[in-house]
Short mmCIF file of C-alpha atoms in Angstrom, two decimals:
data_model
loop_
_atom_site.label_atom_id
_atom_site.label_comp_id
_atom_site.label_asym_id
_atom_site.label_seq_id
_atom_site.Cartn_x
_atom_site.Cartn_y
_atom_site.Cartn_z
CA MET A 1130 -37.62 28.08 35.22
CA ILE A 1131 -34.42 26.65 37.11
CA MET A 1132 -34.59 22.95 36.13
CA MET A 1133 -34.89 24.17 32.25
CA GLN A 1134 -31.58 26.04 33.05
CA LYS A 1135 -29.82 23.50 34.32
CA SER A 1136 -30.74 21.48 30.76
CA ILE A 1137 -29.79 23.83 28.88
CA VAL A 1138 -26.67 24.43 30.59
CA SER A 1139 -26.53 20.27 29.84
CA CYS A 1140 -27.29 19.89 26.50
CA LEU A 1141 -24.16 22.87 26.12
CA PHE A 1142 -22.09 20.70 27.62
CA LEU A 1143 -22.70 17.69 26.06
CA ALA A 1144 -22.38 19.63 23.10
CA LEU A 1145 -19.37 20.80 23.60
CA ALA A 1146 -17.60 17.39 24.50
CA ILE A 1147 -18.47 16.34 21.44
CA VAL A 1148 -16.92 19.15 19.42
CA TYR A 1149 -14.43 18.34 21.50
CA VAL A 1150 -14.29 14.42 20.68
CA ARG A 1151 -14.65 15.08 17.24
CA THR A 1152 -11.47 17.65 17.33
CA ASP A 1153 -9.72 14.94 19.29
CA ASP A 1154 -10.10 12.27 17.00
CA HIS A 1155 -6.61 10.97 15.43
CA GLY A 1156 -4.33 13.77 17.34
CA GLU A 1157 -5.73 16.86 19.06
CA ASN A 1158 -2.64 18.30 18.01
CA ALA A 1159 -3.19 18.65 14.32
CA VAL A 1160 -5.56 21.00 12.76
CA ASP A 1161 -9.25 19.62 12.11
CA TYR A 1162 -9.59 21.17 8.60
CA ASN A 1163 -13.68 21.65 6.76
CA LYS A 1164 -13.59 21.92 3.09
CA GLU A 1165 -13.98 26.04 3.75
CA SER A 1166 -10.56 26.37 5.70
CA PHE A 1167 -8.40 24.15 3.87
CA ASP A 1168 -9.17 26.08 0.75
CA SER A 1169 -8.27 29.14 2.61
CA ALA A 1170 -5.15 27.68 4.53
CA VAL A 1171 -3.60 25.80 1.51
CA ALA A 1172 -2.98 29.44 -0.35
CA LYS A 1173 -1.21 30.21 2.93
CA GLU A 1174 1.04 27.99 3.63
CA ARG A 1175 2.50 24.65 2.94
CA LEU A 1176 0.49 22.21 4.73
CA PHE A 1177 0.89 18.58 5.42
CA VAL A 1178 -2.50 16.68 5.71
CA MET A 1179 -4.17 12.80 6.39
CA PHE A 1180 -6.86 12.13 5.14
CA PHE A 1181 -8.66 9.77 6.96
CA ALA A 1182 -11.75 7.80 8.69
CA PRO A 1183 -12.28 6.76 11.61
CA TRP A 1184 -12.98 3.25 11.64
CA CYS A 1185 -9.61 2.91 9.38
CA GLY A 1186 -7.26 0.16 11.22
CA HIS A 1187 -4.21 1.70 9.58
CA CYS A 1188 -5.34 5.11 10.51
CA LYS A 1189 -5.65 4.43 13.78
CA ARG A 1190 -2.07 2.68 13.53
CA LEU A 1191 -1.08 6.24 12.06
CA ALA A 1192 -3.17 8.92 14.56
CA PRO A 1193 -0.32 8.66 17.34
CA THR A 1194 3.09 9.52 15.52
CA TRP A 1195 0.72 11.74 13.23
CA ASP A 1196 -0.20 13.76 16.36
CA GLU A 1197 3.18 13.89 17.62
CA LEU A 1198 4.54 15.32 14.17
CA ALA A 1199 1.71 17.76 14.82
CA ALA A 1200 2.48 18.62 18.26
CA LYS A 1201 6.73 19.23 16.67
CA TYR A 1202 5.85 21.33 13.34
CA ASN A 1203 2.45 23.20 14.77
CA VAL A 1204 4.39 25.88 16.79
CA ASP A 1205 4.06 29.75 16.51
CA GLY A 1206 5.88 30.81 13.23
CA ARG A 1207 5.57 27.51 12.01
CA GLU A 1208 6.74 26.65 8.11
CA VAL A 1209 4.55 23.53 8.00
CA ALA A 1210 0.67 22.82 9.64
CA ILE A 1211 0.38 19.40 10.16
CA GLY A 1212 -3.38 18.99 9.33
CA LYS A 1213 -6.13 16.40 9.18
CA VAL A 1214 -9.20 15.44 7.19
CA ASP A 1215 -12.28 13.14 8.07
CA CYS A 1216 -13.51 11.91 4.95
CA THR A 1217 -16.94 10.30 6.84
CA ILE A 1218 -17.60 13.99 6.89
CA GLU A 1219 -15.85 15.93 4.31
CA THR A 1220 -16.71 13.26 1.62
CA ALA A 1221 -16.76 16.48 -1.12
CA LEU A 1222 -12.64 17.17 0.01
CA CYS A 1223 -11.71 14.07 -0.20
CA SER A 1224 -12.98 13.90 -3.31
CA ASP A 1225 -11.40 16.57 -5.06
CA HIS A 1226 -8.18 15.13 -3.78
CA GLY A 1227 -8.46 11.89 -5.28
CA VAL A 1228 -8.53 10.28 -2.22
CA ARG A 1229 -9.51 6.23 -2.71
CA GLY A 1230 -7.71 4.53 0.72
CA TYR A 1231 -7.19 5.27 3.48
CA PRO A 1232 -4.64 6.71 5.30
CA THR A 1233 -3.98 9.02 2.28
CA VAL A 1234 -1.44 11.58 3.20
CA LYS A 1235 -0.76 14.59 1.18
CA PHE A 1236 1.81 17.16 1.10
CA PHE A 1237 0.48 21.09 -0.08
CA ASN A 1238 3.56 23.42 -1.36
CA LEU A 1239 1.24 26.44 -1.79
CA ASN A 1240 -0.92 24.80 -4.30
CA LYS A 1241 -4.52 22.54 -4.15
CA GLU A 1242 -2.97 19.62 -6.18
CA GLY A 1243 -0.82 18.12 -3.65
CA GLU A 1244 1.79 15.29 -3.59
CA LYS A 1245 1.04 12.24 -2.04
CA TYR A 1246 2.81 10.49 0.27
CA ALA A 1247 4.28 7.01 -0.35
CA GLY A 1248 7.17 6.54 2.51
CA GLY A 1249 7.78 4.63 5.69
CA ARG A 1250 4.64 5.65 9.07
CA THR A 1251 7.30 6.44 11.08
CA MET A 1252 8.30 9.36 13.09
CA GLU A 1253 12.17 9.15 11.31
CA ALA A 1254 10.43 9.16 8.07
CA LEU A 1255 7.97 11.56 7.82
CA THR A 1256 10.07 13.67 9.41
CA SER A 1257 13.20 13.71 6.49
CA TYR A 1258 10.17 14.21 4.24
CA VAL A 1259 8.59 17.34 5.59
CA GLN A 1260 12.22 18.57 6.18
CA GLU A 1261 13.00 17.54 1.94
CA GLN A 1262 9.69 19.02 0.71
CA LEU A 1263 10.60 22.89 3.30
CA GLY A 1264 13.48 22.94 1.23
CA LYS A 1265 15.78 21.25 4.28
CA GLY A 1266 16.65 18.47 3.40
CA GLU A 1267 19.39 18.85 0.02
CA GLU A 1268 20.87 21.42 2.50
CA GLN A 1269 21.43 18.26 5.28
CA LYS A 1270 22.60 16.22 2.23
CA GLU A 1271 25.43 19.26 1.56
CA GLU A 1272 26.70 19.19 5.25
CA GLU A 1273 26.78 15.24 5.41
CA ALA A 1274 28.42 15.41 1.52
CA LYS A 1275 31.35 17.51 2.96
CA GLU A 1276 32.27 15.21 5.95
CA GLU A 1277 34.37 12.46 5.24
CA LYS A 1278 32.19 9.32 5.38
CA ALA A 1279 33.23 5.61 5.08
CA PRO A 1280 32.35 3.39 1.49
CA VAL A 1281 29.02 1.93 1.86
CA GLU A 1282 29.66 -1.56 3.28
CA LEU A 1283 27.40 -4.43 1.16
CA PRO A 1284 24.96 -6.71 3.42
CA LYS A 1285 25.52 -9.91 3.72
CA ASP A 1286 22.78 -12.76 3.13
CA GLU A 1287 21.61 -14.43 5.93
CA GLU A 1288 20.47 -18.18 4.87
CA GLY A 1289 19.95 -16.54 0.96
CA LEU A 1290 18.38 -13.64 1.75
CA PHE A 1291 19.14 -9.56 1.83
CA VAL A 1292 18.52 -7.10 4.28
CA LEU A 1293 18.28 -4.00 2.40
CA THR A 1294 18.21 -0.20 3.47
CA ASP A 1295 18.26 3.07 2.37
CA ASP A 1296 22.41 3.21 2.36
CA THR A 1297 22.51 -0.22 1.08
CA PHE A 1298 19.72 -0.75 -2.18
CA GLU A 1299 21.86 1.13 -4.81
CA ALA A 1300 24.65 -0.23 -4.52
CA HIS A 1301 23.22 -4.30 -3.90
CA VAL A 1302 21.57 -4.43 -7.25
CA ALA A 1303 24.59 -2.54 -9.64
CA LYS A 1304 25.12 -5.67 -10.98
CA GLY A 1305 22.92 -9.38 -11.09
CA HIS A 1306 19.82 -10.40 -10.53
CA HIS A 1307 17.22 -9.90 -7.71
CA PHE A 1308 13.67 -10.72 -6.85
CA ILE A 1309 13.03 -7.53 -4.13
CA LYS A 1310 9.92 -7.51 -1.34
CA PHE A 1311 9.04 -4.24 -0.32
CA TYR A 1312 7.39 -4.68 3.18
CA ALA A 1313 5.76 -3.27 6.13
CA PRO A 1314 5.54 -5.42 9.30
CA TRP A 1315 2.26 -4.52 10.26
CA CYS A 1316 1.13 -5.37 6.95
CA GLY A 1317 -1.41 -8.86 7.51
CA HIS A 1318 -0.38 -9.89 4.05
CA CYS A 1319 3.17 -10.00 4.26
CA LYS A 1320 3.43 -11.70 7.25
CA ARG A 1321 1.61 -14.70 5.91
CA MET A 1322 4.19 -14.33 2.70
CA ALA A 1323 6.92 -13.53 4.99
CA PRO A 1324 8.44 -17.93 6.02
CA THR A 1325 7.65 -18.53 1.69
CA TRP A 1326 9.98 -15.88 1.33
CA ASP A 1327 12.59 -16.74 3.83
CA GLU A 1328 12.23 -20.60 2.17
CA LEU A 1329 12.51 -18.96 -1.54
CA ALA A 1330 15.72 -17.30 -0.06
CA LYS A 1331 16.84 -20.76 1.57
CA LYS A 1332 16.18 -22.79 -1.48
CA THR A 1333 17.29 -20.07 -4.49
CA GLY A 1334 19.34 -17.31 -3.43
CA ILE A 1335 21.71 -19.44 -1.96
CA GLU A 1336 22.39 -21.01 -5.66
CA GLY A 1337 23.66 -17.44 -6.39
CA LYS A 1338 21.86 -16.63 -10.02
CA VAL A 1339 19.24 -14.55 -8.49
CA LYS A 1340 19.32 -12.51 -5.03
CA ILE A 1341 16.58 -13.04 -2.66
CA ALA A 1342 15.98 -9.40 -0.62
CA LYS A 1343 13.69 -7.84 1.66
CA VAL A 1344 13.12 -3.74 2.10
CA ASP A 1345 11.00 -2.91 4.97
CA CYS A 1346 9.57 0.19 3.97
CA THR A 1347 8.63 1.80 7.51
CA GLN A 1348 12.57 2.39 8.19
CA ASN A 1349 13.33 2.64 5.04
CA SER A 1350 10.84 5.44 2.85
CA GLN A 1351 13.31 7.00 0.41
CA THR A 1352 13.97 3.16 -1.44
CA CYS A 1353 10.35 2.76 -0.97
CA SER A 1354 9.18 6.28 -2.49
CA LYS A 1355 11.72 6.41 -4.79
CA HIS A 1356 10.51 3.02 -6.23
CA SER A 1357 6.77 3.73 -6.25
CA VAL A 1358 5.62 1.15 -3.98
CA ARG A 1359 2.20 2.27 -3.10
CA GLY A 1360 1.56 -1.41 -1.64
CA TYR A 1361 2.01 -3.99 0.58
CA PRO A 1362 4.11 -6.29 -0.28
CA THR A 1363 5.32 -4.91 -3.13
CA ILE A 1364 7.55 -7.58 -5.23
CA MET A 1365 9.95 -6.47 -7.75
CA TRP A 1366 13.18 -7.23 -10.03
CA PHE A 1367 15.45 -5.93 -10.78
CA THR A 1368 18.20 -6.26 -13.52
CA ASN A 1369 21.64 -4.63 -13.12
CA GLY A 1370 20.58 -1.35 -11.40
CA GLU A 1371 17.42 -1.37 -12.81
CA LYS A 1372 13.69 -2.46 -11.98
CA SER A 1373 12.86 -4.66 -14.79
CA GLU A 1374 9.51 -5.95 -13.70
CA ASP A 1375 6.81 -5.63 -11.14
CA TYR A 1376 5.21 -9.17 -9.63
CA ARG A 1377 2.04 -9.72 -9.49
CA GLY A 1378 1.72 -13.82 -10.18
CA GLY A 1379 0.69 -16.03 -6.69
CA ARG A 1380 2.72 -15.69 -3.42
CA GLU A 1381 3.24 -19.64 -3.27
CA LEU A 1382 7.15 -20.85 -3.87
CA PRO A 1383 6.39 -22.50 -7.18
CA SER A 1384 5.13 -19.95 -8.18
CA PHE A 1385 7.85 -17.55 -7.17
CA GLU A 1386 10.11 -20.34 -8.48
CA ALA A 1387 8.70 -19.95 -12.05
CA PHE A 1388 8.55 -17.00 -12.44
CA ILE A 1389 12.64 -16.47 -11.56
CA ALA A 1390 12.83 -19.72 -14.25
CA LYS A 1391 10.77 -16.84 -16.81
CA MET A 1392 13.07 -13.82 -16.32
CA THR A 1393 16.53 -15.86 -16.04
CA SER A 1394 15.87 -17.79 -19.27
CA ALA A 1395 18.37 -17.05 -22.59
CA ASP A 1396 14.82 -16.06 -24.11
CA VAL A 1397 14.69 -13.43 -21.51
CA GLU A 1398 18.11 -11.88 -21.00
CA GLU A 1399 18.31 -11.20 -24.83
CA LYS A 1400 15.13 -9.29 -24.84
CA LYS A 1401 16.00 -7.02 -21.75
CA THR A 1402 19.70 -7.09 -21.56
CA SER A 1403 21.47 -3.83 -23.84
CA THR A 1404 25.06 -5.36 -25.52
CA ASP A 1405 26.56 -3.61 -23.18
CA GLY A 1406 24.97 -5.31 -20.44
CA GLN A 1407 22.54 -2.25 -19.12
CA VAL A 1408 18.18 -2.81 -19.05
CA PRO A 1409 17.81 -0.60 -21.83
CA ALA A 1410 16.05 2.88 -20.97
CA LYS A 1411 13.11 4.37 -22.04
CA LYS A 1412 12.42 5.61 -25.28
CA ALA A 1413 11.42 9.32 -25.14
CA GLY A 1414 7.76 9.28 -25.24
CA GLU A 1415 7.63 6.05 -24.16
CA GLU A 1416 5.09 4.91 -20.62
CA GLU A 1417 6.55 3.10 -18.12
CA GLU A 1418 4.41 -0.85 -18.39
CA VAL A 1419 3.01 -1.80 -14.72
CA ASP A 1420 2.53 -5.44 -14.28
CA ALA A 1421 -0.81 -5.72 -12.58
CA GLY A 1422 -3.42 -7.11 -11.93
CA MET A 1423 -4.87 -10.11 -9.85
CA VAL A 1424 -2.98 -12.23 -7.42
CA SER A 1425 -3.55 -16.26 -8.26
CA LEU A 1426 -3.65 -17.88 -5.61
CA THR A 1427 -3.63 -22.18 -5.23
CA ASP A 1428 -3.88 -24.83 -2.79
CA GLU A 1429 -0.98 -24.40 -0.88
CA ASP A 1430 -2.11 -20.76 0.03
CA PHE A 1431 -5.25 -19.53 -0.34
CA VAL A 1432 -6.59 -20.06 3.37
CA GLU A 1433 -3.19 -17.66 4.43
CA SER A 1434 -4.14 -15.32 1.75
CA VAL A 1435 -8.21 -15.21 2.42
CA SER A 1436 -7.53 -15.25 6.59
CA GLU A 1437 -7.00 -11.77 7.47
CA ASP A 1438 -8.83 -8.12 5.89
CA TYR A 1439 -11.10 -8.55 2.90
CA THR A 1440 -10.21 -10.33 -0.33
CA LEU A 1441 -12.48 -10.43 -3.78
CA VAL A 1442 -11.70 -13.63 -4.63
CA MET A 1443 -12.97 -14.65 -8.55
CA PHE A 1444 -13.61 -19.05 -8.62
CA ALA A 1445 -12.84 -19.97 -12.47
CA ASP A 1446 -11.58 -22.84 -14.87
CA ASP A 1447 -8.90 -21.51 -17.43
CA GLU A 1448 -10.31 -23.27 -19.95
CA LYS A 1449 -13.32 -21.54 -19.87
CA PRO A 1450 -13.93 -18.85 -22.43
CA SER A 1451 -16.54 -17.12 -19.74
CA SER A 1452 -14.29 -16.45 -17.34
CA ASN A 1453 -10.88 -15.44 -19.47
CA ALA A 1454 -12.95 -12.81 -20.36
CA LEU A 1455 -13.59 -11.91 -16.90
CA ILE A 1456 -10.41 -11.73 -16.73
CA PRO A 1457 -9.70 -8.39 -17.75
CA THR A 1458 -12.35 -7.08 -15.82
CA MET A 1459 -10.90 -8.01 -12.88
CA ASP A 1460 -7.01 -6.96 -13.29
CA ARG A 1461 -8.70 -3.37 -13.26
CA VAL A 1462 -10.34 -3.88 -10.75
CA ALA A 1463 -7.71 -4.91 -8.70
CA ASP A 1464 -5.90 -2.27 -9.99
CA GLU A 1465 -8.76 0.40 -8.76
CA PHE A 1466 -7.48 -0.52 -5.03
CA ILE A 1467 -3.88 -0.92 -5.65
CA ASP A 1468 -3.15 1.66 -3.13
CA ARG A 1469 -5.61 -0.04 -0.24
CA PRO A 1470 -3.42 -2.81 1.25
CA GLU A 1471 -6.76 -4.34 2.84
CA VAL A 1472 -7.65 -4.90 0.12
CA LEU A 1473 -7.12 -8.11 -1.91
CA ILE A 1474 -8.35 -8.90 -5.38
CA ALA A 1475 -7.41 -12.92 -6.06
CA LYS A 1476 -7.91 -15.84 -8.79
CA VAL A 1477 -8.72 -19.95 -8.06
CA ASN A 1478 -8.27 -22.12 -11.42
CA CYS A 1479 -10.55 -24.61 -9.96
CA ARG A 1480 -9.54 -26.62 -12.96
CA THR A 1481 -5.63 -27.05 -11.15
CA ASN A 1482 -6.75 -26.04 -7.23
CA VAL A 1483 -9.44 -28.72 -6.78
CA LYS A 1484 -9.54 -28.75 -3.37
CA THR A 1485 -9.90 -25.34 -2.15
CA CYS A 1486 -12.70 -25.11 -4.88
CA LYS A 1487 -14.61 -27.71 -3.54
CA ASP A 1488 -14.00 -26.95 0.03
CA GLN A 1489 -15.08 -23.48 -0.75
CA ASP A 1490 -18.14 -25.54 -2.57
CA ALA A 1491 -16.96 -23.17 -5.58
CA LYS A 1492 -18.73 -26.24 -8.20
CA GLY A 1493 -19.52 -24.14 -11.09
CA PRO A 1494 -20.16 -22.71 -13.13
CA TYR A 1495 -17.40 -20.61 -13.34
CA PRO A 1496 -16.73 -17.79 -13.59
CA GLN A 1497 -17.71 -16.82 -9.38
CA LEU A 1498 -16.93 -14.10 -7.47
CA ARG A 1499 -17.49 -14.02 -3.53
CA VAL A 1500 -15.71 -11.51 -0.91
CA TYR A 1501 -14.19 -12.60 1.93
CA ASN A 1502 -13.33 -10.92 5.45
CA SER A 1503 -11.10 -12.58 8.09
CA GLY A 1504 -11.32 -16.06 6.68
CA ALA A 1505 -15.03 -15.83 6.41
CA ILE A 1506 -17.17 -15.45 3.32
CA ILE A 1507 -19.43 -12.62 3.37
CA GLU A 1508 -21.08 -12.30 0.33
CA THR A 1509 -21.09 -14.13 -3.03
CA TYR A 1510 -21.64 -11.18 -5.89
CA LYS A 1511 -24.67 -11.77 -8.89
CA GLY A 1512 -24.55 -8.39 -10.04
CA GLU A 1513 -23.10 -7.00 -13.19
CA LYS A 1514 -19.30 -7.72 -14.08
CA THR A 1515 -18.36 -4.58 -15.36
CA VAL A 1516 -15.35 -2.26 -13.47
CA SER A 1517 -17.58 0.30 -12.34
CA ALA A 1518 -20.06 -2.15 -10.72
CA VAL A 1519 -17.85 -5.14 -8.88
CA THR A 1520 -15.75 -1.64 -8.34
CA LYS A 1521 -18.96 0.05 -6.12
CA TYR A 1522 -20.39 -2.98 -5.23
CA LEU A 1523 -17.11 -4.15 -2.89
CA GLU A 1524 -16.52 -0.21 -2.01
CA SER A 1525 -20.57 -0.48 -0.38
CA LEU A 1526 -19.62 -3.74 1.03
CA ILE A 1527 -16.51 -2.80 3.19
CA GLN A 1528 -18.12 0.40 4.23
CA LYS A 1529 -21.62 -1.84 5.39
CA ASP A 1530 -19.18 -3.98 7.11
CA LYS A 1531 -17.18 -1.20 9.09
CA SER A 1532 -20.41 0.51 10.04
CA LYS A 1533 -21.31 -2.54 11.54
CA ASP A 1534 -18.28 -2.60 13.42
CA GLU A 1535 -18.74 0.71 14.79
CA LEU A 1536 -21.74 -0.56 16.17
#
């Protein structure tokens, strides 16, 4: 009888320990919501919620900051609840709120729709956003406006490269052409592209025809949020204070230079600029055009580009109808993962990048689809070549790979 009582006590202790670990996952100070508690809370108070997966690296990096944010706001008489939802458990709740990547962070202002947060992941950036959502951001701005401020000093270039901030961005891009990289220091693709971007600035920016710049979105969330930066790196072209185009080409120097030449050509200038020198305003009812799709890789940047995270590569022959026919589909697949900085959808033209295709044993027939993780080939995709099929395949493959890591 005594042994049975000890066994029962041990089981209860183990169960409580498991619950404790789950509750503490990604921040003990954050409110742990399930579907029932979320639906009840969202109608009663403002919520700032992180939708996460325990295996997600970006989520793990955000967790300590999120816990600090929760400790700051989850107090008696709170104005907002800082919460979290484990999407590996609450799959229906995450699906209801359109969660496609981790972490997804949303602010709910007494409604079920919520506003997706796209700013930096520092304590300063998150706190600033919460204050703005609580209506205190405007009050602070009004107080600051009353104080006498010195004129904003425009940044000076460092070997052709301008480092922009929330304070200097608008004034800097007000006149002329600007090619700007929005990035996060922890982003693997950003790190790999950094030397090329620096080289571009040295080679092109010093000439003065176009200014090459960068914005750290972890420190300048206001600017990145305003320009709808949803993944890293995001590269944009600005002319006379207005965004002209999103860059989605290759990340090697020749591709950047070719894009600059195109954007500064006489034909483009005439179409892009109105008679008063400003970018024409968007017409009523006209939707903003977003240039999205696959990233083109070459012999120069292939190995570096697939060396980290997940990359789905389409090996193609651009002169073959079969390859060209698949490009629109793969561009749409790329759009499906635009919020997922850990996933890159890319294309290699084997007619002009012979070395890469030979090294990867991609001899044809084309097109061929292969998935890489940290530089190694995981699988070759041989299924149906539709947006839905390829997207589901890639999602399941990543999930399966993550499950192995957990074991």
